Coordinates of C-alpha atoms in Angstrom, one line a residue:
Chain A
M1 CA 13.2 -67.0 -10.6
N2 CA 11.4 -66.3 -7.3
E3 CA 14.0 -63.7 -6.4
E4 CA 13.6 -62.0 -9.8
L5 CA 9.8 -61.8 -9.3
L6 CA 10.1 -60.5 -5.8
S7 CA 12.6 -57.9 -6.8
K8 CA 10.3 -56.8 -9.7
L9 CA 7.4 -56.6 -7.2
S10 CA 9.3 -54.3 -5.0
E11 CA 10.3 -52.1 -7.9
L12 CA 6.8 -52.0 -9.2
T13 CA 5.4 -51.0 -5.8
E14 CA 8.0 -48.3 -5.4
A15 CA 7.1 -46.9 -8.8
G16 CA 3.4 -47.1 -8.1
K17 CA 2.6 -49.4 -11.1
I18 CA -0.8 -50.8 -10.1
N19 CA -1.9 -53.0 -13.0
K20 CA -1.7 -53.6 -16.7
A21 CA -4.5 -51.1 -17.5
L22 CA -2.7 -48.3 -15.7
A23 CA 0.9 -49.3 -16.6
K24 CA 0.7 -49.0 -20.4
G25 CA 0.1 -52.7 -21.0
Q26 CA 3.0 -53.7 -18.7
D27 CA 2.4 -56.0 -15.7
G28 CA 1.8 -54.1 -12.5
V29 CA 1.8 -55.2 -8.9
D30 CA -1.6 -56.7 -9.3
E31 CA -0.5 -59.2 -12.0
V32 CA 3.0 -59.9 -10.6
T33 CA 1.6 -60.6 -7.1
K34 CA -0.8 -63.1 -8.6
Q35 CA 1.9 -64.6 -10.7
A36 CA 4.2 -65.0 -7.7
L37 CA 1.5 -66.7 -5.6
D38 CA 0.5 -68.9 -8.5
E39 CA 4.1 -70.0 -8.9
G40 CA 4.2 -71.0 -5.3
V41 CA 6.1 -68.1 -3.8
A42 CA 5.4 -68.0 0.0
P43 CA 2.8 -65.3 0.8
D44 CA 5.0 -63.8 3.5
A45 CA 7.9 -63.4 1.0
V46 CA 5.4 -61.6 -1.3
L47 CA 4.4 -59.4 1.6
E48 CA 8.0 -58.7 2.4
A49 CA 8.6 -57.6 -1.3
L50 CA 5.6 -55.2 -1.2
V51 CA 6.8 -53.8 2.1
K52 CA 10.3 -53.3 0.7
G53 CA 8.9 -51.3 -2.2
M54 CA 6.8 -49.1 0.2
S55 CA 9.8 -48.7 2.5
A56 CA 12.0 -47.5 -0.4
I57 CA 9.5 -44.8 -1.5
G58 CA 9.0 -43.8 2.2
E59 CA 12.8 -43.3 2.6
K60 CA 13.0 -41.2 -0.6
F61 CA 10.1 -39.1 0.7
A62 CA 11.8 -38.6 4.0
Q63 CA 14.9 -37.4 2.1
G64 CA 12.9 -35.1 -0.1
K65 CA 13.5 -37.2 -3.2
A66 CA 9.9 -38.3 -3.7
F67 CA 6.6 -36.4 -3.2
V68 CA 3.2 -37.1 -1.7
P69 CA 1.7 -38.3 -5.1
N70 CA 4.6 -40.9 -5.4
M71 CA 3.6 -42.2 -1.9
L72 CA -0.1 -42.3 -2.9
L73 CA 0.6 -44.1 -6.1
A74 CA 2.9 -46.6 -4.3
A75 CA 0.2 -47.2 -1.7
R76 CA -2.4 -47.9 -4.4
A77 CA 0.0 -50.4 -6.0
M78 CA 0.6 -52.0 -2.6
N79 CA -3.1 -52.3 -2.0
A80 CA -3.5 -54.1 -5.4
G81 CA -1.0 -56.7 -4.1
M82 CA -2.5 -56.9 -0.7
A83 CA -5.8 -57.8 -2.2
H84 CA -4.3 -61.1 -3.3
L85 CA -2.8 -61.7 0.2
K86 CA -6.1 -61.2 2.1
P87 CA -7.0 -64.9 2.2
F88 CA -3.6 -65.6 3.8
F89 CA -4.1 -62.9 6.4
S90 CA -7.5 -64.4 7.2
S91 CA -6.1 -67.9 7.5
G92 CA -3.3 -66.7 9.7
Q93 CA -0.6 -67.9 7.2
V94 CA 0.6 -64.4 7.0
K95 CA 0.7 -62.4 10.2
R96 CA 0.4 -58.6 10.7
K97 CA 2.9 -56.8 12.9
G98 CA 0.1 -55.5 15.0
T99 CA -2.8 -53.1 15.0
F100 CA -2.3 -49.4 14.7
I101 CA -5.2 -47.0 15.5
I102 CA -4.8 -43.5 14.1
G103 CA -6.8 -40.3 14.1
T104 CA -6.5 -36.5 14.0
V105 CA -7.5 -35.2 17.4
F106 CA -10.7 -33.3 18.1
G107 CA -10.8 -29.7 16.9
D108 CA -8.6 -30.4 14.0
L109 CA -9.7 -31.4 10.5
H110 CA -6.4 -31.9 8.7
D111 CA -5.9 -35.3 7.3
I112 CA -3.1 -35.4 4.7
G113 CA -0.3 -36.2 7.1
K114 CA -2.5 -38.7 9.0
N115 CA -3.4 -40.4 5.8
L116 CA 0.2 -40.7 4.7
V117 CA 1.2 -42.2 8.0
A118 CA -1.7 -44.6 7.9
M119 CA -0.8 -45.7 4.4
M120 CA 2.9 -46.2 5.2
V121 CA 2.2 -48.1 8.4
E122 CA -0.3 -50.4 6.6
G123 CA 2.2 -50.8 3.8
S124 CA 4.8 -52.0 6.3
G125 CA 2.6 -54.9 7.5
W126 CA 0.4 -53.5 10.2
E127 CA -3.4 -53.5 10.4
V128 CA -4.5 -49.9 10.4
I129 CA -7.8 -48.6 11.9
D130 CA -8.2 -45.0 10.7
L131 CA -10.7 -43.1 12.9
G132 CA -10.6 -40.0 10.7
V133 CA -10.4 -36.4 11.8
D134 CA -11.9 -34.4 14.7
V135 CA -11.7 -37.6 16.9
K136 CA -12.8 -37.3 20.5
P137 CA -11.2 -39.3 23.4
E138 CA -14.2 -41.6 23.7
K139 CA -13.8 -42.7 20.1
F140 CA -10.2 -43.6 20.6
I141 CA -11.0 -45.4 23.9
N142 CA -13.8 -47.4 22.1
A143 CA -11.4 -48.4 19.3
V144 CA -8.7 -49.5 21.7
S145 CA -11.1 -51.6 23.7
Q146 CA -11.8 -53.5 20.5
H147 CA -8.2 -54.1 19.7
P148 CA -6.2 -55.2 22.7
G149 CA -2.4 -54.8 22.3
C150 CA -2.8 -52.1 19.7
V151 CA -0.6 -48.9 19.3
V152 CA -2.3 -45.5 19.0
G153 CA -1.2 -42.6 16.8
L154 CA -2.4 -39.1 17.3
S155 CA -2.1 -36.4 14.7
A156 CA -2.6 -32.6 14.9
L157 CA -1.5 -29.7 12.5
L158 CA -2.3 -26.7 14.6
T159 CA -0.7 -25.2 17.6
T160 CA -4.2 -24.7 19.0
T161 CA -5.0 -28.4 18.7
M162 CA -1.8 -30.0 19.7
G163 CA -2.9 -29.5 23.3
N164 CA -5.8 -31.7 22.6
M165 CA -3.3 -34.6 22.1
E166 CA -2.6 -34.4 25.8
V167 CA -6.3 -34.6 26.6
V168 CA -6.7 -37.7 24.4
L169 CA -3.5 -39.3 25.7
K170 CA -4.5 -38.8 29.4
S171 CA -8.0 -40.2 28.8
L172 CA -6.5 -43.3 27.1
R173 CA -3.8 -43.8 29.7
E174 CA -6.4 -43.5 32.5
K175 CA -8.1 -46.6 31.1
Y176 CA -5.1 -48.3 29.6
P177 CA -2.0 -47.3 31.6
T178 CA 0.5 -49.3 29.5
L179 CA -1.0 -48.4 26.1
K180 CA 1.7 -47.2 23.6
I181 CA 0.9 -43.9 22.0
I182 CA 2.9 -42.0 19.3
I183 CA 2.2 -38.6 18.0
G184 CA 3.0 -36.5 14.9
G185 CA 2.2 -33.3 13.1
A186 CA 3.7 -30.0 12.0
P187 CA 4.0 -28.3 15.4
I188 CA 5.1 -31.4 17.3
S189 CA 8.6 -31.7 18.8
Q190 CA 10.4 -34.4 20.8
N191 CA 10.2 -32.1 23.8
F192 CA 6.4 -31.8 23.4
A193 CA 6.1 -35.6 23.1
E194 CA 8.1 -36.1 26.2
T195 CA 6.2 -33.5 28.1
I196 CA 2.8 -35.1 27.5
G197 CA 4.2 -38.6 28.0
A198 CA 3.9 -40.0 24.5
N199 CA 6.0 -43.0 23.6
G200 CA 7.6 -41.2 20.7
F201 CA 7.0 -38.8 17.8
A202 CA 8.0 -38.9 14.1
T203 CA 8.5 -36.1 11.6
N204 CA 7.6 -38.2 8.6
P205 CA 5.6 -41.3 7.7
Q206 CA 8.7 -43.5 7.3
G207 CA 9.9 -42.3 10.7
A208 CA 6.5 -43.4 12.2
V209 CA 7.0 -46.9 10.7
E210 CA 10.5 -47.1 12.2
L211 CA 9.2 -45.9 15.6
L212 CA 6.4 -48.5 15.6
N213 CA 8.8 -51.3 14.7
E214 CA 11.0 -50.2 17.6
L215 CA 8.1 -50.1 20.0
V216 CA 7.1 -53.7 19.2
A217 CA 10.6 -55.1 18.8
Chain B
M1 CA -14.0 -2.6 3.8
I2 CA -13.2 -3.9 0.4
H3 CA -14.9 -7.2 -0.5
F4 CA -14.7 -8.8 -3.9
N5 CA -15.3 -12.1 -5.8
P6 CA -12.6 -12.3 -8.5
E7 CA -13.4 -14.5 -11.5
F8 CA -11.5 -17.8 -11.2
T9 CA -10.0 -17.1 -14.6
S10 CA -8.5 -13.8 -13.4
L11 CA -6.3 -15.7 -11.0
S12 CA -3.2 -17.1 -12.6
I13 CA -3.5 -20.7 -11.5
T14 CA -1.5 -23.0 -13.8
A15 CA -0.8 -26.7 -13.6
N16 CA 2.9 -25.8 -13.0
K17 CA 1.9 -23.9 -9.8
V18 CA 0.0 -26.9 -8.6
Y19 CA 2.9 -29.2 -9.2
A20 CA 5.2 -26.8 -7.3
E21 CA 2.6 -26.8 -4.4
M22 CA 2.9 -30.6 -4.4
G23 CA 6.7 -30.4 -4.1
Y24 CA 7.7 -30.8 -7.8
K25 CA 10.0 -27.9 -8.3
Q26 CA 12.3 -28.8 -11.1
I27 CA 11.0 -32.4 -11.6
Q28 CA 8.2 -33.2 -14.0
P29 CA 5.4 -35.2 -12.2
E30 CA 4.4 -38.7 -13.3
E31 CA 2.0 -38.8 -16.3
Q32 CA -0.9 -39.9 -14.0
V33 CA -0.4 -36.9 -11.8
V34 CA -0.2 -34.6 -14.8
M35 CA -3.4 -35.9 -16.3
L36 CA -5.2 -35.8 -13.0
T37 CA -4.1 -32.3 -12.3
E38 CA -5.1 -31.0 -15.7
S39 CA -8.6 -32.6 -15.5
L40 CA -9.2 -31.5 -11.9
L41 CA -8.1 -27.9 -12.8
K42 CA -10.8 -27.8 -15.5
E43 CA -13.4 -29.2 -13.2
I44 CA -12.6 -26.9 -10.4
L45 CA -12.5 -23.9 -12.7
G46 CA -16.2 -24.4 -13.2
I47 CA -17.2 -24.5 -9.6
A48 CA -14.7 -22.5 -7.4
T49 CA -16.0 -19.1 -6.1
P50 CA -12.9 -17.4 -4.6
E51 CA -13.5 -14.3 -2.5
Y52 CA -11.4 -11.8 -0.6
T53 CA -11.8 -8.9 1.7
F54 CA -9.6 -6.4 3.5
K55 CA -10.1 -3.5 5.9
L56 CA -7.7 -0.7 6.5
Y57 CA -6.8 0.5 10.0
R58 CA -4.4 3.2 11.2
G59 CA -2.0 2.1 13.9
N60 CA 1.6 1.6 15.0
I61 CA 3.9 -1.0 16.3
E62 CA 5.4 -1.2 19.8
G63 CA 7.6 -4.1 20.8
D64 CA 5.9 -7.3 19.6
T65 CA 2.5 -5.8 19.3
V66 CA 0.5 -4.0 16.6
Y67 CA -1.7 -1.3 18.2
L68 CA -4.7 -0.3 16.0
D69 CA -6.2 3.2 16.6
E70 CA -9.6 1.7 17.0
G71 CA -8.4 0.0 20.2
S72 CA -7.4 -3.5 19.1
Q73 CA -4.0 -5.1 19.8
L74 CA -2.5 -7.9 17.8
K75 CA 0.5 -9.6 19.5
V76 CA 2.2 -10.6 16.3
G77 CA 5.5 -11.5 18.0
T78 CA 9.0 -10.0 17.6
V79 CA 9.8 -11.5 14.2
L80 CA 6.7 -10.1 12.4
S81 CA 6.8 -6.8 14.3
S82 CA 10.3 -6.2 13.0
L83 CA 9.3 -7.1 9.5
M84 CA 6.5 -4.6 9.7
Q85 CA 8.6 -1.8 11.2
G86 CA 7.6 1.6 9.9
S87 CA 4.0 0.7 9.2
E88 CA 1.6 3.6 9.7
S89 CA -1.5 1.6 8.8
F90 CA -2.5 -2.0 8.4
A91 CA -4.7 -4.1 6.1
I92 CA -6.5 -6.9 7.9
F93 CA -7.5 -9.4 5.3
A94 CA -9.1 -12.8 4.5
A95 CA -9.2 -14.7 1.2
T96 CA -10.8 -18.0 0.4
A97 CA -11.2 -20.6 -2.3
G98 CA -14.9 -20.5 -1.3
N99 CA -17.6 -22.7 0.1
T100 CA -18.4 -24.5 -3.2
F101 CA -14.8 -25.7 -3.4
Q102 CA -15.0 -26.8 0.3
R103 CA -18.1 -28.9 -0.5
Y104 CA -16.5 -30.3 -3.6
Q105 CA -13.5 -31.3 -1.5
E106 CA -15.7 -32.9 1.2
E107 CA -17.4 -35.0 -1.4
L108 CA -14.0 -36.2 -2.8
K109 CA -12.9 -37.2 0.7
K110 CA -15.9 -39.5 1.0
G111 CA -14.4 -41.6 -1.8
D112 CA -11.3 -43.6 -1.5
D113 CA -9.2 -41.9 -4.1
L114 CA -6.5 -40.3 -1.9
L115 CA -4.5 -39.1 -4.9
K116 CA -7.5 -37.2 -6.4
S117 CA -8.2 -35.7 -2.9
Y118 CA -4.6 -34.7 -2.5
V119 CA -4.3 -33.0 -6.0
A120 CA -7.6 -31.2 -5.3
D121 CA -6.2 -30.1 -2.0
A122 CA -3.1 -28.7 -3.7
I123 CA -5.3 -26.8 -6.2
G124 CA -7.3 -25.4 -3.3
S125 CA -4.1 -24.1 -1.7
C126 CA -3.2 -22.4 -4.9
I127 CA -6.6 -20.8 -5.3
A128 CA -6.4 -19.4 -1.7
E129 CA -2.9 -18.1 -2.2
E130 CA -3.6 -16.7 -5.7
T131 CA -6.7 -15.0 -4.3
G132 CA -4.4 -13.5 -1.7
D133 CA -2.1 -12.3 -4.4
Y134 CA -5.0 -10.8 -6.3
M135 CA -6.2 -9.1 -3.1
E136 CA -2.7 -7.6 -2.7
S137 CA -2.8 -6.2 -6.2
M138 CA -6.1 -4.5 -5.3
L139 CA -4.6 -3.2 -2.1
K140 CA -1.8 -1.7 -4.0
K141 CA -4.3 0.3 -6.1
E142 CA -6.1 1.4 -2.9
I143 CA -3.0 2.7 -1.1
G144 CA -1.5 4.6 -4.1
A145 CA 2.0 5.7 -3.6
L146 CA 2.4 4.0 -0.2
R147 CA 4.3 0.8 0.1
H148 CA 3.3 -2.4 1.9
T149 CA 4.9 -5.4 3.5
N150 CA 4.2 -9.0 2.6
R151 CA 1.2 -10.6 4.1
F152 CA 1.6 -12.4 7.5
S153 CA -0.8 -14.9 9.1
P154 CA -1.4 -16.1 12.6
G155 CA 0.2 -19.5 13.2
Y156 CA 3.5 -18.5 11.5
C157 CA 6.7 -16.9 12.7
G158 CA 5.7 -16.7 16.3
W159 CA 2.2 -15.2 15.9
H160 CA -0.1 -17.4 17.9
L161 CA -3.0 -18.9 16.0
S162 CA -5.4 -17.9 18.7
E163 CA -5.1 -14.3 17.5
Q164 CA -7.3 -15.4 14.5
K165 CA -10.2 -14.5 16.8
E166 CA -9.3 -10.9 17.0
L167 CA -8.7 -10.7 13.2
F168 CA -12.1 -12.2 12.6
R169 CA -13.7 -9.7 15.0
L170 CA -12.0 -6.9 13.1
L171 CA -13.3 -8.3 9.8
G172 CA -16.8 -8.8 11.0
E173 CA -17.1 -12.4 12.2
N174 CA -17.7 -14.4 8.9
P175 CA -15.7 -12.6 6.3
C176 CA -16.3 -14.1 2.8
G177 CA -18.4 -16.8 4.4
I178 CA -15.4 -18.1 6.4
T179 CA -16.2 -19.4 9.9
L180 CA -13.7 -19.9 12.7
S181 CA -13.9 -22.9 15.0
D182 CA -13.0 -22.8 18.8
T183 CA -9.6 -24.1 17.8
C184 CA -9.2 -21.2 15.2
L185 CA -9.5 -23.5 12.3
M186 CA -11.0 -21.8 9.2
T187 CA -13.8 -23.3 7.1
P188 CA -13.5 -23.4 4.1
I189 CA -10.1 -24.9 5.0
K190 CA -8.6 -23.4 1.9
S191 CA -8.7 -19.9 3.3
I192 CA -6.0 -17.4 4.5
S193 CA -6.2 -14.4 6.8
G194 CA -3.7 -12.0 8.3
I195 CA -2.2 -8.6 8.3
I196 CA -0.2 -6.4 5.9
G197 CA 1.8 -3.4 7.1
I198 CA 1.5 -0.1 5.1
G199 CA 3.7 2.9 5.1
R200 CA 6.1 5.2 3.2
N201 CA 9.2 3.3 4.3
V202 CA 8.1 -0.3 4.8
K203 CA 9.8 -3.1 2.9
E204 CA 8.3 -6.1 1.2
K205 CA 10.3 -9.0 2.7
K206 CA 9.1 -12.5 2.2
Y207 CA 8.5 -14.6 5.3
G208 CA 11.7 -16.5 4.8
C209 CA 12.3 -19.6 7.0
R210 CA 15.4 -17.9 8.3
Y211 CA 13.1 -15.6 10.3
C212 CA 11.1 -18.4 11.9
E213 CA 12.1 -20.5 14.8
L214 CA 9.6 -23.4 14.1
E215 CA 12.1 -26.1 13.0
T216 CA 9.3 -28.6 12.4
C217 CA 7.1 -26.4 10.3
Y218 CA 5.8 -28.4 7.3
K219 CA 6.4 -25.4 5.0
R220 CA 10.0 -25.1 6.0
R221 CA 12.3 -25.0 3.0
K222 CA 14.9 -27.6 3.2

């Protein structure tokens, strides 16, 4: 029974079915998460089922078989389930994989890619601190100081702002030499990531999740 | 200089074009996406104020650079210079979805509905591109029997984004109310700018990803 519920939860998350009101009277992630917890399913198993659903849509997106709206709907559904898990995170019964601080570097206002990465990373079990767009080095440094052990993600869409990633990275490393920093954005390549000394780069949100998981493995 | 504010209704923006912008080519989007797109299109129809402008310059191409007779040089790169071979004059242009749309988008972003923001963003891209298409149709009337190339923008196909500064100088700093940041980011974000080659023997070749070396480009066709 539990397996069936968890499998349903993954499918509903992947399909972006949030709740009864938005899923034509059918139970959505909201109702099924509550049901699972009420029936005694372990909270970390519920989280795993939600993550599995997000991961499935992330993989489809990486393969060009799903689109941004699919990801956004799935993330909304995931959030509906996460709301029921909040007390278990607070009590420490369910643990996050870590904290991920993300922002679009100063000079750049593009946020769609950054938002998708933030969503997918959160959906894979991380706590995400989104600093927004046009983020200066000081703001990153301040956020890192409040979250020891975090990983930082830098985003840029323009060839004229990708250079600012290096400025942010150097400022951060000056203060936190072992801090792990990943980067992403349209003009970014592996070569650029290596040149500026980033710990890695990803071409899509699911790739960012896999990279983060490797970094903390 | 030609400057014009086309009526939103004169641009052929349909829900299907917005779906294509979001990646749905042959697939019908989910019902929620369809409903949201249709309602946002109606809402934006009432507020968007698209604008375009273009200015014609005589000039020629040598190597990877466009030399305008008034003294400007635009280093467009070898890919674009070959696509504009034969041009005798050039249209420098800008087009935008407008500042009211920009403010609308900023308000949306203050909320937490990422899907709504994303669909509005896709509609904004369509408005900017369709305004560009409309501008091209007006350019056609202006140049009569001459032919023109497709439009090309800094940031693509090897033309460095920093050249936006020269384009904006040629257009008169804030064309159509568009401002340029130090990093060459246009505001409103949903704006386009660039160059079109004009001549008796030029060909209208689309950008085509096969011309471009940027493997990681987010617009690259798979």
